[in-house]
Every structure is written in structure tokens, then in C-alpha cells.
PDB file of C-alpha atoms in Angstrom:
ATOM      1  CA  UNK A  96      26.357 106.572 -61.538  1.00  0.00           C
ATOM      2  CA  UNK A  97      26.893 102.773 -61.440  1.00  0.00           C
ATOM      3  CA  UNK A  98      26.775 101.169 -58.011  1.00  0.00           C
ATOM      4  CA  UNK A  99      30.326  99.859 -58.449  1.00  0.00           C
ATOM      5  CA  UNK A 100      31.551 103.422 -58.933  1.00  0.00           C
ATOM      6  CA  UNK A 101      29.683 104.647 -55.840  1.00  0.00           C
ATOM      7  CA  UNK A 102      31.081 101.835 -53.691  1.00  0.00           C
ATOM      8  CA  UNK A 103      34.585 102.638 -54.905  1.00  0.00           C
ATOM      9  CA  UNK A 104      34.251 106.183 -53.552  1.00  0.00           C
ATOM     10  CA  UNK A 105      32.746 104.845 -50.326  1.00  0.00           C
ATOM     11  CA  UNK A 106      35.850 102.683 -49.880  1.00  0.00           C
ATOM     12  CA  UNK A 107      38.133 105.619 -50.649  1.00  0.00           C
ATOM     13  CA  UNK A 108      36.332 107.716 -48.032  1.00  0.00           C
ATOM     14  CA  UNK A 109      36.878 104.931 -45.518  1.00  0.00           C
ATOM     15  CA  UNK A 110      40.581 104.803 -46.382  1.00  0.00           C
ATOM     16  CA  UNK A 111      40.793 108.591 -45.996  1.00  0.00           C
ATOM     17  CA  UNK A 112      39.233 108.373 -42.510  1.00  0.00           C
ATOM     18  CA  UNK A 113      41.732 105.677 -41.528  1.00  0.00           C
ATOM     19  CA  UNK A 114      44.630 107.892 -42.599  1.00  0.00           C
ATOM     20  CA  UNK A 115      43.116 111.034 -41.065  1.00  0.00           C
ATOM     21  CA  UNK A 116      42.603 109.377 -37.684  1.00  0.00           C
ATOM     22  CA  UNK A 117      46.165 108.052 -37.678  1.00  0.00           C
ATOM     23  CA  UNK A 118      47.567 111.444 -38.660  1.00  0.00           C
ATOM     24  CA  UNK A 119      45.590 113.215 -35.919  1.00  0.00           C
ATOM     25  CA  UNK A 120      46.827 110.611 -33.437  1.00  0.00           C
ATOM     26  CA  UNK A 121      50.487 111.060 -34.406  1.00  0.00           C
ATOM     27  CA  UNK A 122      50.137 114.852 -34.482  1.00  0.00           C
ATOM     28  CA  UNK A 123      48.822 114.785 -30.915  1.00  0.00           C
ATOM     29  CA  UNK A 124      45.416 116.279 -31.713  1.00  0.00           C
ATOM     30  CA  UNK A 125      43.560 113.204 -30.446  1.00  0.00           C
ATOM     31  CA  UNK A 126      44.461 110.334 -28.129  1.00  0.00           C
ATOM     32  CA  UNK A 127      44.410 106.623 -28.832  1.00  0.00           C
ATOM     33  CA  UNK A 128      41.775 106.200 -26.125  1.00  0.00           C
ATOM     34  CA  UNK A 129      39.614 109.115 -27.262  1.00  0.00           C
ATOM     35  CA  UNK A 130      36.055 108.767 -28.496  1.00  0.00           C
ATOM     36  CA  UNK A 131      36.905 110.709 -31.654  1.00  0.00           C
ATOM     37  CA  UNK A 132      39.665 108.293 -32.657  1.00  0.00           C
ATOM     38  CA  UNK A 133      37.501 105.243 -31.930  1.00  0.00           C
ATOM     39  CA  UNK A 134      34.504 106.600 -33.846  1.00  0.00           C
ATOM     40  CA  UNK A 135      36.632 107.588 -36.842  1.00  0.00           C
ATOM     41  CA  UNK A 136      38.009 104.057 -37.029  1.00  0.00           C
ATOM     42  CA  UNK A 137      34.546 102.536 -36.625  1.00  0.00           C
ATOM     43  CA  UNK A 138      33.151 104.615 -39.496  1.00  0.00           C
ATOM     44  CA  UNK A 139      36.230 103.975 -41.645  1.00  0.00           C
ATOM     45  CA  UNK A 140      36.007 100.201 -41.193  1.00  0.00           C
ATOM     46  CA  UNK A 141      32.267 100.251 -41.911  1.00  0.00           C
ATOM     47  CA  UNK A 142      32.731 102.208 -45.147  1.00  0.00           C
ATOM     48  CA  UNK A 143      35.524  99.939 -46.370  1.00  0.00           C
ATOM     49  CA  UNK A 144      33.404  96.883 -45.492  1.00  0.00           C
ATOM     50  CA  UNK A 145      30.468  98.273 -47.499  1.00  0.00           C
ATOM     51  CA  UNK A 146      32.747  98.873 -50.483  1.00  0.00           C
ATOM     52  CA  UNK A 147      33.754  95.194 -50.425  1.00  0.00           C
ATOM     53  CA  UNK A 148      30.206  94.065 -51.194  1.00  0.00           C
ATOM     54  CA  UNK A 149      30.956  94.141 -54.927  1.00  0.00           C
ATOM     55  CA  UNK A 150      34.652  93.299 -54.684  1.00  0.00           C
ATOM     56  CA  UNK A 151      34.739  90.595 -52.016  1.00  0.00           C
ATOM     57  CA  UNK A 152      38.053  89.888 -50.357  1.00  0.00           C
ATOM     58  CA  UNK A 153      37.982  87.473 -47.411  1.00  0.00           C
ATOM     59  CA  UNK A 154      41.088  88.853 -45.686  1.00  0.00           C
ATOM     60  CA  UNK A 155      39.851  92.424 -45.995  1.00  0.00           C
ATOM     61  CA  UNK A 156      36.420  91.501 -44.675  1.00  0.00           C
ATOM     62  CA  UNK A 157      37.937  89.783 -41.625  1.00  0.00           C
ATOM     63  CA  UNK A 158      40.092  92.839 -40.922  1.00  0.00           C
ATOM     64  CA  UNK A 159      37.218  95.317 -41.244  1.00  0.00           C
ATOM     65  CA  UNK A 160      34.768  93.231 -39.187  1.00  0.00           C
ATOM     66  CA  UNK A 161      37.415  92.788 -36.494  1.00  0.00           C
ATOM     67  CA  UNK A 162      38.113  96.526 -36.514  1.00  0.00           C
ATOM     68  CA  UNK A 163      34.400  97.275 -36.133  1.00  0.00           C
ATOM     69  CA  UNK A 164      34.019  94.846 -33.227  1.00  0.00           C
ATOM     70  CA  UNK A 165      37.108  96.224 -31.471  1.00  0.00           C
ATOM     71  CA  UNK A 166      35.852  99.795 -31.944  1.00  0.00           C
ATOM     72  CA  UNK A 167      32.409  98.908 -30.558  1.00  0.00           C
ATOM     73  CA  UNK A 168      34.109  97.229 -27.589  1.00  0.00           C
ATOM     74  CA  UNK A 169      36.162 100.392 -27.027  1.00  0.00           C
ATOM     75  CA  UNK A 170      33.086 102.631 -27.120  1.00  0.00           C
ATOM     76  CA  UNK A 171      31.187 100.411 -24.654  1.00  0.00           C
ATOM     77  CA  UNK A 172      34.250 100.256 -22.393  1.00  0.00           C
ATOM     78  CA  UNK A 173      34.609 104.049 -22.415  1.00  0.00           C
ATOM     79  CA  UNK A 174      30.915 104.471 -21.621  1.00  0.00           C
ATOM     80  CA  UNK A 175      31.106 102.360 -18.468  1.00  0.00           C
ATOM     81  CA  UNK A 176      34.513 103.795 -17.565  1.00  0.00           C
ATOM     82  CA  UNK A 177      33.421 107.423 -17.907  1.00  0.00           C
ATOM     83  CA  UNK A 178      30.124 106.831 -16.137  1.00  0.00           C
ATOM     84  CA  UNK A 179      32.015 106.098 -12.900  1.00  0.00           C
ATOM     85  CA  UNK A 180      34.295 109.136 -13.179  1.00  0.00           C
ATOM     86  CA  UNK A 181      33.283 112.269 -11.310  1.00  0.00           C
ATOM     87  CA  UNK A 182      34.856 115.717 -11.045  1.00  0.00           C
ATOM     88  CA  UNK A 183      34.233 118.715  -8.830  1.00  0.00           C
ATOM     89  CA  UNK A 184      33.349 122.041 -10.452  1.00  0.00           C
ATOM     90  CA  UNK A 185      36.878 123.241  -9.678  1.00  0.00           C
ATOM     91  CA  UNK A 186      38.422 120.205 -11.366  1.00  0.00           C
ATOM     92  CA  UNK A 187      36.190 120.564 -14.442  1.00  0.00           C
ATOM     93  CA  UNK A 188      37.232 124.206 -14.773  1.00  0.00           C
ATOM     94  CA  UNK A 189      40.886 123.152 -14.719  1.00  0.00           C
ATOM     95  CA  UNK A 190      40.255 120.390 -17.282  1.00  0.00           C
ATOM     96  CA  UNK A 191      38.390 122.713 -19.653  1.00  0.00           C
ATOM     97  CA  UNK A 192      41.092 125.375 -19.445  1.00  0.00           C
ATOM     98  CA  UNK A 193      44.238 123.247 -19.477  1.00  0.00           C
ATOM     99  CA  UNK A 194      43.384 119.670 -20.546  1.00  0.00           C
ATOM    100  CA  UNK A 195      40.503 119.937 -23.052  1.00  0.00           C
ATOM    101  CA  UNK A 196      41.868 117.158 -25.276  1.00  0.00           C
ATOM    102  CA  UNK A 197      42.623 114.688 -22.502  1.00  0.00           C
ATOM    103  CA  UNK A 198      40.183 111.762 -22.021  1.00  0.00           C
ATOM    104  CA  UNK A 199      38.366 111.955 -18.699  1.00  0.00           C
ATOM    105  CA  UNK A 200      39.868 108.767 -17.282  1.00  0.00           C
ATOM    106  CA  UNK A 201      43.379 110.148 -17.867  1.00  0.00           C
ATOM    107  CA  UNK A 202      42.413 113.547 -16.471  1.00  0.00           C
ATOM    108  CA  UNK A 203      41.194 111.723 -13.354  1.00  0.00           C
ATOM    109  CA  UNK A 204      44.568 109.960 -13.070  1.00  0.00           C
ATOM    110  CA  UNK A 205      46.365 113.297 -13.294  1.00  0.00           C
ATOM    111  CA  UNK A 206      44.177 115.051 -10.754  1.00  0.00           C
ATOM    112  CA  UNK A 207      44.496 112.140  -8.329  1.00  0.00           C
ATOM    113  CA  UNK A 208      48.195 112.967  -7.819  1.00  0.00           C
ATOM    114  CA  UNK A 209      47.373 116.545  -6.867  1.00  0.00           C
ATOM    115  CA  UNK A 210      45.857 118.485  -3.998  1.00  0.00           C
ATOM    116  CA  UNK A 211      44.086 121.848  -3.860  1.00  0.00           C
ATOM    117  CA  UNK A 212      45.453 124.231  -1.226  1.00  0.00           C
ATOM    118  CA  UNK A 213      45.249 127.870  -0.153  1.00  0.00           C
ATOM    119  CA  UNK A 214      48.442 129.919  -0.336  1.00  0.00           C
ATOM    120  CA  UNK A 215      49.216 132.993   1.784  1.00  0.00           C
ATOM    121  CA  UNK A 216      50.911 136.134   0.582  1.00  0.00           C
ATOM    122  CA  UNK A 217      54.700 135.813   0.781  1.00  0.00           C
ATOM    123  CA  UNK A 218      54.736 132.024   0.443  1.00  0.00           C
ATOM    124  CA  UNK A 219      57.473 130.789  -1.917  1.00  0.00           C
ATOM    125  CA  UNK A 220      56.195 128.356  -4.547  1.00  0.00           C
ATOM    126  CA  UNK A 221      59.696 127.719  -5.937  1.00  0.00           C
ATOM    127  CA  UNK A 222      63.160 128.783  -4.848  1.00  0.00           C
ATOM    128  CA  UNK A 223      65.910 129.475  -7.362  1.00  0.00           C
ATOM    129  CA  UNK A 224      68.528 126.702  -7.456  1.00  0.00           C
ATOM    130  CA  UNK A 225      66.353 124.164  -5.615  1.00  0.00           C
ATOM    131  CA  UNK A 226      64.373 121.299  -7.128  1.00  0.00           C
ATOM    132  CA  UNK A 227      60.601 121.563  -7.215  1.00  0.00           C
ATOM    133  CA  UNK A 228      58.596 119.011  -5.286  1.00  0.00           C
ATOM    134  CA  UNK A 229      55.414 119.936  -7.145  1.00  0.00           C
ATOM    135  CA  UNK A 230      54.083 121.400 -10.340  1.00  0.00           C
ATOM    136  CA  UNK A 231      51.798 124.221  -9.228  1.00  0.00           C
ATOM    137  CA  UNK A 232      48.771 125.597 -11.043  1.00  0.00           C
ATOM    138  CA  UNK A 233      47.718 129.081  -9.990  1.00  0.00           C
ATOM    139  CA  UNK A 234      43.913 129.078 -10.103  1.00  0.00           C
ATOM    140  CA  UNK A 235      43.545 132.464  -8.439  1.00  0.00           C
ATOM    141  CA  UNK A 236      45.847 135.096  -7.004  1.00  0.00           C
ATOM    142  CA  UNK A 237      49.152 136.459  -8.279  1.00  0.00           C
ATOM    143  CA  UNK A 238      52.841 135.647  -7.860  1.00  0.00           C
ATOM    144  CA  UNK A 239      56.065 137.461  -8.662  1.00  0.00           C
ATOM    145  CA  UNK A 240      59.000 135.836 -10.451  1.00  0.00           C
ATOM    146  CA  UNK A 241      62.472 136.746  -9.148  1.00  0.00           C
ATOM    147  CA  UNK A 242      65.868 135.915 -10.611  1.00  0.00           C
ATOM    148  CA  UNK A 243      68.794 136.795  -8.374  1.00  0.00           C
ATOM    149  CA  UNK A 244      66.284 138.810  -6.284  1.00  0.00           C
ATOM    150  CA  UNK A 245      65.325 140.927  -9.304  1.00  0.00           C
ATOM    151  CA  UNK A 246      61.665 141.045 -10.300  1.00  0.00           C
ATOM    152  CA  UNK A 247      61.324 139.836 -13.905  1.00  0.00           C
ATOM    153  CA  UNK A 248      57.652 138.884 -14.274  1.00  0.00           C
ATOM    154  CA  UNK A 249      54.291 138.387 -12.620  1.00  0.00           C
ATOM    155  CA  UNK A 250      52.151 135.241 -12.862  1.00  0.00           C
ATOM    156  CA  UNK A 251      48.381 135.549 -12.804  1.00  0.00           C
ATOM    157  CA  UNK A 252      45.462 133.105 -12.642  1.00  0.00           C
ATOM    158  CA  UNK A 253      45.794 130.182 -15.059  1.00  0.00           C
ATOM    159  CA  UNK A 254      49.600 130.027 -14.854  1.00  0.00           C
ATOM    160  CA  UNK A 255      51.755 126.977 -14.181  1.00  0.00           C
ATOM    161  CA  UNK A 256      54.643 127.370 -11.748  1.00  0.00           C
ATOM    162  CA  UNK A 257      57.695 125.137 -12.201  1.00  0.00           C
ATOM    163  CA  UNK A 258      56.762 123.797 -15.629  1.00  0.00           C
ATOM    164  CA  UNK A 259      60.231 124.444 -17.087  1.00  0.00           C
ATOM    165  CA  UNK A 260      62.008 122.078 -14.710  1.00  0.00           C
ATOM    166  CA  UNK A 261      59.517 119.728 -13.038  1.00  0.00           C
ATOM    167  CA  UNK A 262      59.564 117.036 -15.739  1.00  0.00           C
ATOM    168  CA  UNK A 263      63.359 117.063 -16.002  1.00  0.00           C
ATOM    169  CA  UNK A 264      63.886 117.246 -12.211  1.00  0.00           C
ATOM    170  CA  UNK A 265      66.239 120.188 -12.737  1.00  0.00           C
ATOM    171  CA  UNK A 266      66.693 123.011 -10.179  1.00  0.00           C
ATOM    172  CA  UNK A 267      64.309 125.944 -10.426  1.00  0.00           C
ATOM    173  CA  UNK A 268      65.590 128.798 -12.567  1.00  0.00           C
ATOM    174  CA  UNK A 269      63.784 131.448 -10.518  1.00  0.00           C
ATOM    175  CA  UNK A 270      62.067 132.089  -7.219  1.00  0.00           C
ATOM    176  CA  UNK A 271      58.299 132.465  -7.431  1.00  0.00           C
ATOM    177  CA  UNK A 272      56.554 134.103  -4.474  1.00  0.00           C
ATOM    178  CA  UNK A 273      52.886 134.837  -3.885  1.00  0.00           C
ATOM    179  CA  UNK A 274      52.012 138.519  -3.720  1.00  0.00           C
ATOM    180  CA  UNK A 275      48.417 137.781  -2.706  1.00  0.00           C
ATOM    181  CA  UNK A 276      46.393 134.957  -1.241  1.00  0.00           C
ATOM    182  CA  UNK A 277      45.900 132.256  -3.847  1.00  0.00           C
ATOM    183  CA  UNK A 278      44.136 129.013  -4.680  1.00  0.00           C
ATOM    184  CA  UNK A 279      46.622 126.410  -5.903  1.00  0.00           C
ATOM    185  CA  UNK A 280      46.635 122.934  -7.411  1.00  0.00           C
ATOM    186  CA  UNK A 281      49.847 121.111  -6.449  1.00  0.00           C
ATOM    187  CA  UNK A 282      50.743 118.054  -8.547  1.00  0.00           C
ATOM    188  CA  UNK A 283      53.421 115.865  -6.950  1.00  0.00           C
ATOM    189  CA  UNK A 284      56.518 116.076  -9.171  1.00  0.00           C
ATOM    190  CA  UNK A 285      57.774 112.478  -9.006  1.00  0.00           C
ATOM    191  CA  UNK A 286      54.302 111.055  -9.593  1.00  0.00           C
ATOM    192  CA  UNK A 287      53.807 113.474 -12.506  1.00  0.00           C
ATOM    193  CA  UNK A 288      57.049 112.349 -14.153  1.00  0.00           C
ATOM    194  CA  UNK A 289      56.067 108.686 -13.768  1.00  0.00           C
ATOM    195  CA  UNK A 290      52.593 109.348 -15.172  1.00  0.00           C
ATOM    196  CA  UNK A 291      54.000 111.266 -18.143  1.00  0.00           C
ATOM    197  CA  UNK A 292      56.289 108.349 -18.972  1.00  0.00           C
ATOM    198  CA  UNK A 293      53.528 105.736 -18.760  1.00  0.00           C
ATOM    199  CA  UNK A 294      50.768 107.740 -20.486  1.00  0.00           C
ATOM    200  CA  UNK A 295      51.848 109.367 -23.758  1.00  0.00           C
ATOM    201  CA  UNK A 296      48.541 111.241 -24.054  1.00  0.00           C
ATOM    202  CA  UNK A 297      49.092 112.932 -20.688  1.00  0.00           C
ATOM    203  CA  UNK A 298      52.662 113.882 -21.617  1.00  0.00           C
ATOM    204  CA  UNK A 299      51.489 115.380 -24.925  1.00  0.00           C
ATOM    205  CA  UNK A 300      48.661 117.430 -23.425  1.00  0.00           C
ATOM    206  CA  UNK A 301      50.837 118.651 -20.550  1.00  0.00           C
ATOM    207  CA  UNK A 302      53.580 119.751 -22.937  1.00  0.00           C
ATOM    208  CA  UNK A 303      51.027 121.620 -25.053  1.00  0.00           C
ATOM    209  CA  UNK A 304      49.701 123.370 -21.943  1.00  0.00           C
ATOM    210  CA  UNK A 305      53.251 124.213 -20.857  1.00  0.00           C
ATOM    211  CA  UNK A 306      54.082 125.624 -24.303  1.00  0.00           C
ATOM    212  CA  UNK A 307      50.977 127.819 -24.291  1.00  0.00           C
ATOM    213  CA  UNK A 308      51.684 128.985 -20.754  1.00  0.00           C
ATOM    214  CA  UNK A 309      55.323 129.723 -21.552  1.00  0.00           C
ATOM    215  CA  UNK A 310      54.334 131.781 -24.599  1.00  0.00           C
ATOM    216  CA  UNK A 311      51.999 133.896 -22.479  1.00  0.00           C
ATOM    217  CA  UNK A 312      54.697 134.361 -19.824  1.00  0.00           C
ATOM    218  CA  UNK A 313      57.256 135.470 -22.414  1.00  0.00           C
ATOM    219  CA  UNK A 314      54.789 137.960 -23.848  1.00  0.00           C
ATOM    220  CA  UNK A 315      54.090 139.310 -20.355  1.00  0.00           C
ATOM    221  CA  UNK A 316      57.828 139.538 -19.599  1.00  0.00           C
ATOM    222  CA  UNK A 317      58.443 141.411 -22.860  1.00  0.00           C
ATOM    223  CA  UNK A 318      55.725 143.899 -21.964  1.00  0.00           C
ATOM    224  CA  UNK A 319      57.228 144.298 -18.481  1.00  0.00           C
ATOM    225  CA  UNK A 320      60.726 144.920 -19.879  1.00  0.00           C
ATOM    226  CA  UNK A 321      59.326 147.386 -22.396  1.00  0.00           C
ATOM    227  CA  UNK A 322      57.517 149.293 -19.651  1.00  0.00           C
ATOM    228  CA  UNK A 323      60.652 149.387 -17.490  1.00  0.00           C
ATOM    229  CA  UNK A 324      62.690 150.725 -20.423  1.00  0.00           C
ATOM    230  CA  UNK A 325      60.131 153.463 -20.993  1.00  0.00           C
ATOM    231  CA  UNK A 326      60.301 154.395 -17.304  1.00  0.00           C
ATOM    232  CA  UNK A 327      64.114 154.474 -17.400  1.00  0.00           C
ATOM    233  CA  UNK A 328      64.104 156.674 -20.498  1.00  0.00           C
ATOM    234  CA  UNK A 329      61.590 158.990 -18.844  1.00  0.00           C
ATOM    235  CA  UNK A 330      63.805 159.305 -15.763  1.00  0.00           C
ATOM    236  CA  UNK A 331      66.758 160.247 -17.919  1.00  0.00           C
ATOM    237  CA  UNK A 332      65.021 163.097 -19.674  1.00  0.00           C
TER     238      UNK A 332
END
């Protein structure tokens, strides 16, 4: 195959990587500050630059060289930035479970607005009709969800409490009360809203975590309602 033909495909591969990285960014799969996005752009610019060796275009060369230099700067910056960031084992567990796509420096920002606490049985995490001061992550323990004093669901380890209303600052739709001792991460609500507005990547990852958590809660509630219906039918026979 002629070298010109090979270089044409090299350039097309570079263009594909440019488009793929931008699509993944817009779709929320990667962040603008992520290593994946930076590396994809670095490789894309390098491939396009190589393809220009037989079809020189000054403007294109300047753009690709600039893109390479900016990408290298971003990688070096992330290296020194991440090297200073430290997490406890508990924080890393939370990140891996709930924020796997969030860059470490943004995860550090998020965790810095929170505090880990122990909760006693009977403690109310939210109260129906009142605004939540914190978004709560239930690391261990269990909590019951009550609407109008009627038990409708149970939250187990890995659940968020208050995710439906904390970002909108709306009143809680249910009361959530611990039914056992628990380990909790409390993220201050006002600071969380401000951080979500200033950091799009944090807002995207949080919403994805909320959506996943809500799906699991709805499935659990459906199973609970189904069990209650079976019990009621059994009582009637």
C-alpha cells in the first residue's frame, strides 16, 4: 500500500479519536479533566500531525502541535495535582462504589464538604416536609422510609438519603429513620449545590449515582409492596 494511502488512514483514525473523545465528553462518560480525555486528544493530534507529513498544511500543523503541547501540559499538571491528593480507605471505598468516573481532584473537593459520623438507632436522617441540611450516604446499617408514618421501604448499605430533594432544596418527601447503628457520610447540602453548579463533572456523576440508587430503591419498594400484597391475600383466605 502506498505511503500516502497509509497516512490518509492514519489521519482518519486521528479524526475518529477527536470525535469519539468529544462524544464521550458530551455523553458524560468521561470528564474534560480526565486522563482518558486528555490522552485521546493527544493521540488524535499526533496521528493527524503524522498524516500531514505528505500533505502539509501550515494552519493544521499549528493546531495539532498546539493541541499536543496543551495535552502534555494537562497530563503533567494532573500528575503533580494527583500526587498531592490522598484518601482514607473509607473514602476510596466510597469513590470506587459511587464516583468511579470522577477525577480524583474533584472527588477530593466533594469529600471535603462532608463528614463521617456514627448514627444511633432511632435517629431521623430526614423528616417529611422539612428541608434536608445534608445529603447522607449510608455506608453501613439500615434505615426505614416512612410516608405519613407508614413504612414504605428500607434503605441498606450503599444508599443515598435525601437525593431526591437535596439539589433542588425542596422539602423531604418522606421521613427516614435508622433502625440500627450506622456509619454515615453527611455532605452539606448548600455546599453540594454550589459545587454541582460550578463543576459540571461532579453534577453529572452525582446525578448518575442518584439515578442508579433510585432505581434500586424502586425495585426494593416494588418487592416490599408485592410481599405485603401476598401477606394480605393470605390473611383473607
